[in-house]
Coordinates of C-alpha atoms (C1' of nucleotides) in Angstrom, one line a residue:
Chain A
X7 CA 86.5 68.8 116.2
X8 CA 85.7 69.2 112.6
X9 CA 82.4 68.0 110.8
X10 CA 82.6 66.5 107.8
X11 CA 79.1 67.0 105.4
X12 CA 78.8 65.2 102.5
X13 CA 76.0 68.2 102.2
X14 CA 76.1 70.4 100.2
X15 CA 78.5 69.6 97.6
X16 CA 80.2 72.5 96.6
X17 CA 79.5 73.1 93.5
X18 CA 77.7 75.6 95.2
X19 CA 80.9 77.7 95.4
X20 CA 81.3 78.3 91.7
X21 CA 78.1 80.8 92.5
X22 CA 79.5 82.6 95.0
X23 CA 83.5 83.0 94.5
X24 CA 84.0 85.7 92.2
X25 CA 87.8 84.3 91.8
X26 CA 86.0 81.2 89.7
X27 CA 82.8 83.0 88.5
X28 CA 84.5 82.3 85.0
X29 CA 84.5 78.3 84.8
X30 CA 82.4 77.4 82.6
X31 CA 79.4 75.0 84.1
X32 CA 80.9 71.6 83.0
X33 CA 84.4 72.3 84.6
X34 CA 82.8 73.4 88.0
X35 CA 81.3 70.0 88.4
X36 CA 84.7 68.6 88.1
X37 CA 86.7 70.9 90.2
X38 CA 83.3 70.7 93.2
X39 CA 81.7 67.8 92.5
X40 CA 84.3 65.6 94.9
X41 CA 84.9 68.0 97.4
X42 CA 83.4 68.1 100.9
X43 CA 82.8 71.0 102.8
X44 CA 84.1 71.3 106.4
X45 CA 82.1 73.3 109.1
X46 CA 84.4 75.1 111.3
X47 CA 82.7 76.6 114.7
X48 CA 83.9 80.1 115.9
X49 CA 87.2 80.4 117.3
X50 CA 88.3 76.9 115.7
X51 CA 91.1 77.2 112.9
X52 CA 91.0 76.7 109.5
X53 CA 94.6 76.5 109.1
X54 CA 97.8 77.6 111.6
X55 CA 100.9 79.5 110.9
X56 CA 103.8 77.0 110.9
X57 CA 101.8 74.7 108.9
X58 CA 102.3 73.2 105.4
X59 CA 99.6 74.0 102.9
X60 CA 98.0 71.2 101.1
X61 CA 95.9 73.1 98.8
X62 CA 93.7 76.5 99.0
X63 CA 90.5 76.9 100.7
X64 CA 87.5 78.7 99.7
X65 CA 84.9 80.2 102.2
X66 CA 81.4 78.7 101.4
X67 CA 80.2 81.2 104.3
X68 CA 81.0 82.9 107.2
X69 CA 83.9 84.9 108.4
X70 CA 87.3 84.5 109.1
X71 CA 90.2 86.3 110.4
X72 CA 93.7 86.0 109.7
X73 CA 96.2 86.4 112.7
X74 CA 99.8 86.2 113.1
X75 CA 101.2 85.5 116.6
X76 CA 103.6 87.9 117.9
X77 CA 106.4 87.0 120.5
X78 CA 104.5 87.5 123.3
X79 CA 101.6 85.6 121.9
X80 CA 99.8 88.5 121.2
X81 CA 97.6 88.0 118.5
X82 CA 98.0 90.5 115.5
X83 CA 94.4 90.2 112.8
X84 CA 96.5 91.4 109.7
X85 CA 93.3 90.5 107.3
X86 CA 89.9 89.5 107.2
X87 CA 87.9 87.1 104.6
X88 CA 84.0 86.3 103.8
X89 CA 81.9 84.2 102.0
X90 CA 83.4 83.4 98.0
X91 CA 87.1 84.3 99.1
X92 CA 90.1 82.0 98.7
X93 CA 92.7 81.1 101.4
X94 CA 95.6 79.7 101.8
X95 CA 96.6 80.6 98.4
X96 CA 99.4 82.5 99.1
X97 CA 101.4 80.2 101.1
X98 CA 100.9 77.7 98.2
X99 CA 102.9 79.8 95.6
X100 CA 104.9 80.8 98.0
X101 CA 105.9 77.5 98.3
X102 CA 106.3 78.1 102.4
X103 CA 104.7 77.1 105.6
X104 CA 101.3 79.5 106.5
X105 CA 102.7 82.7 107.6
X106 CA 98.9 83.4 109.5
X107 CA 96.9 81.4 111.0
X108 CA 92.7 81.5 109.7
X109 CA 89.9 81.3 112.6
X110 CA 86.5 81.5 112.0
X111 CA 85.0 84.7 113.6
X112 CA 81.3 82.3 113.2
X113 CA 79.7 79.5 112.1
X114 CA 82.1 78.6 108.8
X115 CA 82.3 76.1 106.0
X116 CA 85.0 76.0 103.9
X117 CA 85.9 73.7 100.9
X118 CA 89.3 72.6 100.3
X119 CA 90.6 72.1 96.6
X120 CA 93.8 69.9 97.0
X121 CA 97.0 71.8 95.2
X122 CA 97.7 69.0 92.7
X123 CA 94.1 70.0 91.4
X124 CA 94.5 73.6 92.0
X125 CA 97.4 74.1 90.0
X126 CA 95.6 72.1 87.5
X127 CA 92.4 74.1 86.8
X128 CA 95.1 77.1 87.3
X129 CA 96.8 75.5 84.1
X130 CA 93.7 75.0 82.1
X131 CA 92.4 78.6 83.1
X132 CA 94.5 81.2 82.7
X133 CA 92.4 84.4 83.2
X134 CA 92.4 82.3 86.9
X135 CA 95.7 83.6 87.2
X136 CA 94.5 87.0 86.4
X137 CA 91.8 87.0 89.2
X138 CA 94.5 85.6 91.5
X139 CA 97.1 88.1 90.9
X140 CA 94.4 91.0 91.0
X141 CA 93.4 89.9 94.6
X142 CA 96.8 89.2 95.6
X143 CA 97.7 93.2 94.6
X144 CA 94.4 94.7 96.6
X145 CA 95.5 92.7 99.2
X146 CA 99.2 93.5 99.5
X147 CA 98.0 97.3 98.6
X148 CA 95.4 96.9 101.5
X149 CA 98.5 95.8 103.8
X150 CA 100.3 99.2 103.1
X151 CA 97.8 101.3 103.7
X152 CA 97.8 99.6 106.8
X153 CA 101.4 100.2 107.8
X154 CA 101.0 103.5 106.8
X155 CA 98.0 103.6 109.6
X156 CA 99.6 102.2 112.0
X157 CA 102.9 104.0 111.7
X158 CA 101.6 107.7 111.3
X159 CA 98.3 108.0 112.9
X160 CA 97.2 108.4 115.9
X161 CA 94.8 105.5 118.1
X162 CA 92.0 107.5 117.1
X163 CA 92.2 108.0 113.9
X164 CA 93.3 103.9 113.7
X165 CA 90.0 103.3 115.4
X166 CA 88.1 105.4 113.4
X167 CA 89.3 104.1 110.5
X168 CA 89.1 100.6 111.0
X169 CA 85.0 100.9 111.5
X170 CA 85.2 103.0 108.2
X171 CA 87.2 99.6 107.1
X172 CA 84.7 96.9 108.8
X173 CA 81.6 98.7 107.6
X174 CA 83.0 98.3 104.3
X175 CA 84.4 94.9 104.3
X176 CA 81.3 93.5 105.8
X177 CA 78.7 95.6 105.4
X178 CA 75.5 96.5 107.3
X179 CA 72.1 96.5 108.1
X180 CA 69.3 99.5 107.1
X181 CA 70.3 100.7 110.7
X182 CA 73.7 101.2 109.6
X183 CA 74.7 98.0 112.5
X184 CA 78.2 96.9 111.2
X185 CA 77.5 93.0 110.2
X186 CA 80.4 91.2 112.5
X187 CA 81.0 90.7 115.7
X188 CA 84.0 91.5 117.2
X189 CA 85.2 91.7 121.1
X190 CA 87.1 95.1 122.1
X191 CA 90.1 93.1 122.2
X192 CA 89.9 92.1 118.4
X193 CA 89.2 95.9 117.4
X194 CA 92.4 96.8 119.3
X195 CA 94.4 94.9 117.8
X196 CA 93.2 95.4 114.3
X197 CA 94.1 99.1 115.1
X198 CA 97.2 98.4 116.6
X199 CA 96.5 99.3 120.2
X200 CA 95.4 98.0 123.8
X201 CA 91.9 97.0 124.5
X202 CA 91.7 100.0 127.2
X203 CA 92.7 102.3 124.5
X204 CA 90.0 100.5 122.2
X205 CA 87.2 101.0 125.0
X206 CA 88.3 105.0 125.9
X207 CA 88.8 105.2 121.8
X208 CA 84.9 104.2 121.3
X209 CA 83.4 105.8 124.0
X210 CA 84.9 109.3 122.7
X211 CA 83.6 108.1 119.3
X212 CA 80.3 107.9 120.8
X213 CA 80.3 111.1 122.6
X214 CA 80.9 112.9 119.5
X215 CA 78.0 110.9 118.0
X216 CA 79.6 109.6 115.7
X217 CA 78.7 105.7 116.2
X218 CA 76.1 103.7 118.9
X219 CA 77.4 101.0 120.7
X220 CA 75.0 98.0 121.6
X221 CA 77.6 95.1 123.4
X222 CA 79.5 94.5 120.3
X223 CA 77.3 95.4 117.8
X224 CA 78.7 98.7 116.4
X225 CA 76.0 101.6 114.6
X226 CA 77.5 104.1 112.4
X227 CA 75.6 107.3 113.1
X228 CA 78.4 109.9 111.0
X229 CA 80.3 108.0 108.7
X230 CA 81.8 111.5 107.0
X231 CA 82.5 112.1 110.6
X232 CA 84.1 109.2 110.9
X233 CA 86.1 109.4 107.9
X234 CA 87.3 112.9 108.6
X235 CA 88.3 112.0 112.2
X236 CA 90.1 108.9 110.6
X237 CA 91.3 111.4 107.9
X238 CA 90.6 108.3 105.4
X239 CA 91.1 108.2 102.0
X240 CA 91.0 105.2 100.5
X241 CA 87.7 103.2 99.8
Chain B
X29 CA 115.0 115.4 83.8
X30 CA 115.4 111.7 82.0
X31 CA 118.1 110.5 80.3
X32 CA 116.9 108.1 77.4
X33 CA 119.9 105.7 76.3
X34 CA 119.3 103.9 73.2
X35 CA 122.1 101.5 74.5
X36 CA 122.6 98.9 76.5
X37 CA 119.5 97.4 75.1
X38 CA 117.8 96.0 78.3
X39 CA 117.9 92.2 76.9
X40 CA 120.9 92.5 79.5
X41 CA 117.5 92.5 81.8
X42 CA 116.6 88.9 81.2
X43 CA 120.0 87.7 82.9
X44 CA 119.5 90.0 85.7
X45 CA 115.5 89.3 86.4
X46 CA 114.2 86.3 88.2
X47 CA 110.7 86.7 87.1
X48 CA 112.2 86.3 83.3
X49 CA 114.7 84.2 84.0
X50 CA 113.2 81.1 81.8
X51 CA 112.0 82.8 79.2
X52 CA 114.0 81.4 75.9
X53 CA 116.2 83.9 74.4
X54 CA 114.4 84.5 70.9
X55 CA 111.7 85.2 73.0
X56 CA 114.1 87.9 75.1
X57 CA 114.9 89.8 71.9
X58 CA 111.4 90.4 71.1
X59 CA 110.6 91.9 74.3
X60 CA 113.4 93.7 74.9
X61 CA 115.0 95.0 71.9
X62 CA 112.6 98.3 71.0
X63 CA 113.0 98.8 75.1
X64 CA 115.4 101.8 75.8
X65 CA 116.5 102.0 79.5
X66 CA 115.7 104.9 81.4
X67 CA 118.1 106.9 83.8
X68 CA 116.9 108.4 86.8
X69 CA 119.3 110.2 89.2
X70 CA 118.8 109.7 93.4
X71 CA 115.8 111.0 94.3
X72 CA 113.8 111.1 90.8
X73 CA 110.2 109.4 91.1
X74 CA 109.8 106.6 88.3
X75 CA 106.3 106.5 88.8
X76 CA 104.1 108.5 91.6
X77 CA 100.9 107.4 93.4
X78 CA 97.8 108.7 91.8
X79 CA 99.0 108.2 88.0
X80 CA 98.0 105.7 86.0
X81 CA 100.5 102.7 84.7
X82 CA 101.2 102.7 81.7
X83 CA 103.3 99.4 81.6
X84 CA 105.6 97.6 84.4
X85 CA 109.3 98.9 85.2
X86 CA 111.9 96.6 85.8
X87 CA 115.3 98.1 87.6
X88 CA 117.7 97.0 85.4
X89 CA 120.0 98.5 88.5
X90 CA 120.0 100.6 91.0
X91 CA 118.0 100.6 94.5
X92 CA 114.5 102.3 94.9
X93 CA 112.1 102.9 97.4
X94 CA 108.6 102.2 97.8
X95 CA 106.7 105.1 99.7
X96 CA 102.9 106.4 100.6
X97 CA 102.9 109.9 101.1
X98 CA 100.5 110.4 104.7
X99 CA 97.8 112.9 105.8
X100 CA 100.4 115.4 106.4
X101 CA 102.8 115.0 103.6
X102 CA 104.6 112.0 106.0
X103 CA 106.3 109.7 103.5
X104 CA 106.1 106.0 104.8
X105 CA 108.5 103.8 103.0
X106 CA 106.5 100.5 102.6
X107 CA 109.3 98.9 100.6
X108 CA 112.6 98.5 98.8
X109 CA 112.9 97.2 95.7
X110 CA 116.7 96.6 93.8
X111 CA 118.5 95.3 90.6
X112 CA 115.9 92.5 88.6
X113 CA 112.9 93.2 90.4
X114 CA 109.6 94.4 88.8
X115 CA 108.0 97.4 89.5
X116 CA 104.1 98.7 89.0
X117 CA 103.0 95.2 88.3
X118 CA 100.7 95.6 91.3
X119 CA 98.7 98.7 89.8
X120 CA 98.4 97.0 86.7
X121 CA 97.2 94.2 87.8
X122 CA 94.7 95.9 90.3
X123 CA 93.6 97.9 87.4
X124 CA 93.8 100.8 89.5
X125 CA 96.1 104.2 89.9
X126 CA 99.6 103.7 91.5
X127 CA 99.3 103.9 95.6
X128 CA 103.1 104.4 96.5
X129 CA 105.5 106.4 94.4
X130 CA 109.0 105.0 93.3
X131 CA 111.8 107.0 94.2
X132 CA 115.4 106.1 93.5
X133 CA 118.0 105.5 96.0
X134 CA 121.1 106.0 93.7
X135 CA 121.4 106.1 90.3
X136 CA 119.0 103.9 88.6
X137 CA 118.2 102.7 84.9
X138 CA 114.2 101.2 84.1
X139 CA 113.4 99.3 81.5
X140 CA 109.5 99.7 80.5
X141 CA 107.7 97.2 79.3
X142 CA 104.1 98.6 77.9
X143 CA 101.2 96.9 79.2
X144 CA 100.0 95.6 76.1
X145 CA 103.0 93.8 75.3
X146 CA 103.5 92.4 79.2
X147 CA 100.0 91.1 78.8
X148 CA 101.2 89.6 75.8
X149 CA 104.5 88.0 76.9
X150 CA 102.4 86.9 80.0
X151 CA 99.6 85.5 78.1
X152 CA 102.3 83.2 76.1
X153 CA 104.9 82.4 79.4
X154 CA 102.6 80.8 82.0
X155 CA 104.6 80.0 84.4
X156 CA 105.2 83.9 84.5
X157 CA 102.1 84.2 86.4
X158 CA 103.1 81.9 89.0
X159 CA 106.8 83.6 89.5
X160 CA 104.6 87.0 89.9
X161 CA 102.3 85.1 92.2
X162 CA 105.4 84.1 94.2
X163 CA 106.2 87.2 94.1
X164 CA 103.0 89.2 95.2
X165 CA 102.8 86.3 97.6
X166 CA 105.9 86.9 99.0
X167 CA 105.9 91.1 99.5
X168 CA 102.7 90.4 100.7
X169 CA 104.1 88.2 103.3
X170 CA 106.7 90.8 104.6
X171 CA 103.8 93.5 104.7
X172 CA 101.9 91.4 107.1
X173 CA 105.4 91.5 109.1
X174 CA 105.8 94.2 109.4
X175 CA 102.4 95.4 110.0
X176 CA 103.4 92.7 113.6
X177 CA 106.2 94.7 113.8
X178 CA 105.1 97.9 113.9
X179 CA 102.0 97.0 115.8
X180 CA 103.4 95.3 118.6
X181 CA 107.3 96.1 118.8
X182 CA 109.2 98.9 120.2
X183 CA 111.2 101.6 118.6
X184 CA 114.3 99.9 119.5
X185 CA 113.0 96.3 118.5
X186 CA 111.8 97.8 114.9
X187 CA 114.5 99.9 114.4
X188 CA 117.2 96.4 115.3
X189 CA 114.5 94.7 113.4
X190 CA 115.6 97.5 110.3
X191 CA 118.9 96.6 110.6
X192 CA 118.8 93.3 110.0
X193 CA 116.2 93.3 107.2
X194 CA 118.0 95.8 105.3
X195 CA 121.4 93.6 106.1
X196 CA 119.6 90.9 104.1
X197 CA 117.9 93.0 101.5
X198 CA 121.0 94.9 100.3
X199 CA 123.3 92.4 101.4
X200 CA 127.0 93.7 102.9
X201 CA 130.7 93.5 102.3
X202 CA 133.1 91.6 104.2
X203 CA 133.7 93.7 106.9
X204 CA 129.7 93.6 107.7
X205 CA 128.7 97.2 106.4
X206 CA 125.3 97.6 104.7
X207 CA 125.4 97.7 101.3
X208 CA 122.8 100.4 100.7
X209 CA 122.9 104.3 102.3
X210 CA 120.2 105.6 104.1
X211 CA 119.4 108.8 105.8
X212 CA 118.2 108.5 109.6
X213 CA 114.7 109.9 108.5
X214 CA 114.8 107.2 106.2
X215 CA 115.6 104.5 108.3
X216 CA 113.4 106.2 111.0
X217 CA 110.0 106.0 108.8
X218 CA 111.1 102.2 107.8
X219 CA 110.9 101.3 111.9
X220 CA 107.5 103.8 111.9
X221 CA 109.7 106.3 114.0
X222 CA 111.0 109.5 114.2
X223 CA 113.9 110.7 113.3
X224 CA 115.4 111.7 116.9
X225 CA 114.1 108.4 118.1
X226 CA 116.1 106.5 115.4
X227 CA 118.9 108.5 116.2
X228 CA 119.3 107.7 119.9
X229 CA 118.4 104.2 119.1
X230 CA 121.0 104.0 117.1
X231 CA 123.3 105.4 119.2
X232 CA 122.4 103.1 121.8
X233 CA 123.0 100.0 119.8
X234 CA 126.6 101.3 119.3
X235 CA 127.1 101.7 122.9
X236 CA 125.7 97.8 122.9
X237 CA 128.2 96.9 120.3
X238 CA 125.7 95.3 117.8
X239 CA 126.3 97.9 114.9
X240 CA 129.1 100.6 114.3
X241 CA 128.4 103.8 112.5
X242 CA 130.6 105.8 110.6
X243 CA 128.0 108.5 109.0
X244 CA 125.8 107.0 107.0
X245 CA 127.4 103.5 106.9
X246 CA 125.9 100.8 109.3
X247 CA 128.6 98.3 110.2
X248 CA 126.6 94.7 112.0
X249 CA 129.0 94.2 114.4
X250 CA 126.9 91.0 116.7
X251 CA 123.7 90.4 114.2
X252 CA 122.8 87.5 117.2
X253 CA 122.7 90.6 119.4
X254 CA 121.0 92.3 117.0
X255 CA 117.9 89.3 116.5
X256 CA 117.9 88.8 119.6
X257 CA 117.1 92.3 120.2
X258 CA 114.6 92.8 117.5
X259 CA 113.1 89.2 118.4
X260 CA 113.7 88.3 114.7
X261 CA 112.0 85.4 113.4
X262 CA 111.8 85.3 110.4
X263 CA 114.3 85.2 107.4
Chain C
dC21 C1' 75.7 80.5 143.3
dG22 C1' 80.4 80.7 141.8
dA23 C1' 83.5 80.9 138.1
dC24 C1' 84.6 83.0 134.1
dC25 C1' 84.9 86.2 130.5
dA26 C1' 84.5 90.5 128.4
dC27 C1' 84.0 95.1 129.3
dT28 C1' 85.0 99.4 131.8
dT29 C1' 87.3 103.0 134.5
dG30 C1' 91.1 105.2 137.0
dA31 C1' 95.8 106.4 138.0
dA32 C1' 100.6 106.0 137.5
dA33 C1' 104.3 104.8 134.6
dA34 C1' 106.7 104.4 130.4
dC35 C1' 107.5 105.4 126.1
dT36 C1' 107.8 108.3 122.2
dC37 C1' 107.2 112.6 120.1
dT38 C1' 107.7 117.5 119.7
dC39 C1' 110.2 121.5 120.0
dA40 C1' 114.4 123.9 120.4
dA41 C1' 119.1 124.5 119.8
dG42 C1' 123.5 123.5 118.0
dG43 C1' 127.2 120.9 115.3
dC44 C1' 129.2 119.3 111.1
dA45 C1' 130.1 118.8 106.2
dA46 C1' 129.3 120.0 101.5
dG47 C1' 128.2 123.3 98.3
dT48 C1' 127.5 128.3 96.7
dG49 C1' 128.6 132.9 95.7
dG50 C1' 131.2 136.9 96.5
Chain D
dC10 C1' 139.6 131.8 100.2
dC11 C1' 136.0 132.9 103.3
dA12 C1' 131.3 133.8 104.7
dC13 C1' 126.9 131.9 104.1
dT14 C1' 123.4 128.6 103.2
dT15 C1' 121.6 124.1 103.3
dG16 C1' 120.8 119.5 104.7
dC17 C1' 121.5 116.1 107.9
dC18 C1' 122.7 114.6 112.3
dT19 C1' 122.7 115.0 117.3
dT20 C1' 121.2 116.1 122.1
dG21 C1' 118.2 117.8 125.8
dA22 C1' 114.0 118.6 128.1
dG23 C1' 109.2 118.9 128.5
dA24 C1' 104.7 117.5 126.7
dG25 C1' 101.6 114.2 125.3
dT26 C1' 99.9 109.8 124.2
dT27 C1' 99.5 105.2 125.2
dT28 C1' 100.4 101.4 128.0
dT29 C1' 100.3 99.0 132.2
dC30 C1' 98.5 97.8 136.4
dA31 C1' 94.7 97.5 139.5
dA32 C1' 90.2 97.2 140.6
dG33 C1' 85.4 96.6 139.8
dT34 C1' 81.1 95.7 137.0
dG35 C1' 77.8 92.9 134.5
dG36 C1' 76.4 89.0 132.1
dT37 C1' 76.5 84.0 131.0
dC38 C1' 76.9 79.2 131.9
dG39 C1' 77.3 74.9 134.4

DNA sequence: CGACCACTTGAAAACTCTCAAGGCAAGTGG
DNA sequence: CCACTTGCCTTGAGAGTTTTCAAGTGGTCG
């Protein structure tokens, strides 16, 4: 399932994670320098809810989304993470099984750090602890604005504002194409509804011109359209 | 509108806290000795979204809640917090305004800690960090619960769900009655509801014998009808 | 070509909300 | 002490949204 690359050494990461973009060059080679990178395909998982943590993962590239399970096995995306993020952290100081599970919504490679040298470096670099705690409070803040969402708007406004949300998280092309791909199913449930809803949702969206749908590749053509529909506030 | 008490001096905080529970006690007296607790009556905000911290709060007692105020003036109570926790941490750390007010439940005192000196005590306690990484880690966790919850449950699962969370959160006395009073708005917007809804949900878990109500006073009566009705899982 | 998967659409059913009205208890002012 | 106000709780009924169920389309892959 899982290719191990002894290519590239991950030292690379040290460039693109803005969680260690403080190390200084000679502790990156020792943090990196005996890691391996993993390639995950899409739909494999990174890590599954139930399980143990053995130490944090970073994302050399791609995307992933984290999913809880609920009791009818319907999935439930409560977060998504890109290239340069960590995973996994939370669990480990926690000190409890993975409460998510992480799938790769592409081609992904991750490096592991094992926690024994994790909490290391953490020891030696404290403003590490600073980064960690900063992301951990957009994150949780991120998570209320979402139960807010969920609890007080409508579908519409949920769908709105989550492609106000993934056009910010991921980002886009000079056409304004929202860079990820995501089935009808995975929108739905990021906004907390069916996929029927989902699919009547957009198609309204695109009546009032305010996006282009092309399969799943979704083209903001208002965004303060969409924002006002979504009645979103936030960045 | 505040009541500033020069006594008790809040070192009385550094039995009642978690987070500060191994720091040594010449190390308590310098933190807490110029603090003066603060008084605020039910109702009273200790700090509202939009402003700026200034420092972190910590409930020396008392119950408060955590709200976001919606599009329409909605609130959304996101969480609770209660005697020894830390509040505004998450701001501070963000480096951003607050996003959810604090309001008190019943009468609460605050002990403020500026930022400067929390930085300070933080910079000289490491393993302070990694109790408020538990910590973040932890709320974080729930808000992804309940974002499941409220995404995929029904009114009556969410609002059993309630029950029991607030059973564990405020704890009870012996003959099972929930140690914390809440109006039916209240515990309506907790379960993303509204109020009518809560109330006949409420009602109809009576008439299942799983709770007993005597006004505001929720008495468990079968909490293994009660999980099983809210398909608890976790603790 | 057939199976499969994701997407789409329609119609009915179910759930939840909204609106309206009334009850009860506590507090206020005459 | 009583009328009045206020806040919270409760109930009913209709409206509205969203889900569920059913059916069908289109594209991909072996």
């Amino acid at each position: 399932m899982v290719n191990h690359s002894h290519s590239p050494l991950c030292d690379k990461c040290s460039h693109i994670n803005k969680i260690f973009c403080g190390l200084n060059i000679g502790k990156h080679n020792t943090i990196f320098e005996e890691n391996k990178s993993v390639n995950y395909k899409k739909g494999m998982s990174i890590f599954s809810e139930g399980k143990y943590p053995t130490g944090i993962h970073i994302i050399h590239s791609g995307k992933v989304k984290i999913v809880k399970i609920g009791d009818e096995g319907k999935e439930q995306i409560v977060r998504f993470a890109k290239t340069g993020e960590l995973l996994g952290y939370r669990a480990l100081f926690g000190n409890h099984a993975y409460k998510a599970s992480a799938i790769a919504l592409n081609e992904v490679q991750i490096c592991h750090i094992s926690e024994k040298k994790f909490f290391n470096i953490l020891s030696k670099n404290q403003y590490l602890y600073l980064n960690l705690l900063k992301k951990l409070s957009l994150d949780l803040g991120r998570a209320e604005d979402t139960i807010l969402s969920i609890s007080q708007k409508s579908a519409k406004e949920r769908i709105a504002e989550t492609i106000v949300s993934l056009y910010y998280k991921f980002g886009h092309d000079k056409n304004n194409s929202i860079d990820v791909q995501l089935t009808r199913k995975e929108i739905g449930n990021l906004a907390g509804t069916t996929i029927e809803t989902t699919i009547r949702t957009l198609s309204n969206l695109k009546k009032e011109h305010l996006i282009e749908l092309n399969g799943k590749q979704i083209v903001v053509k208002d965004m303060a359209g969409l924002m006002c529909t979504a009645h979103y506030e936030n960045q």
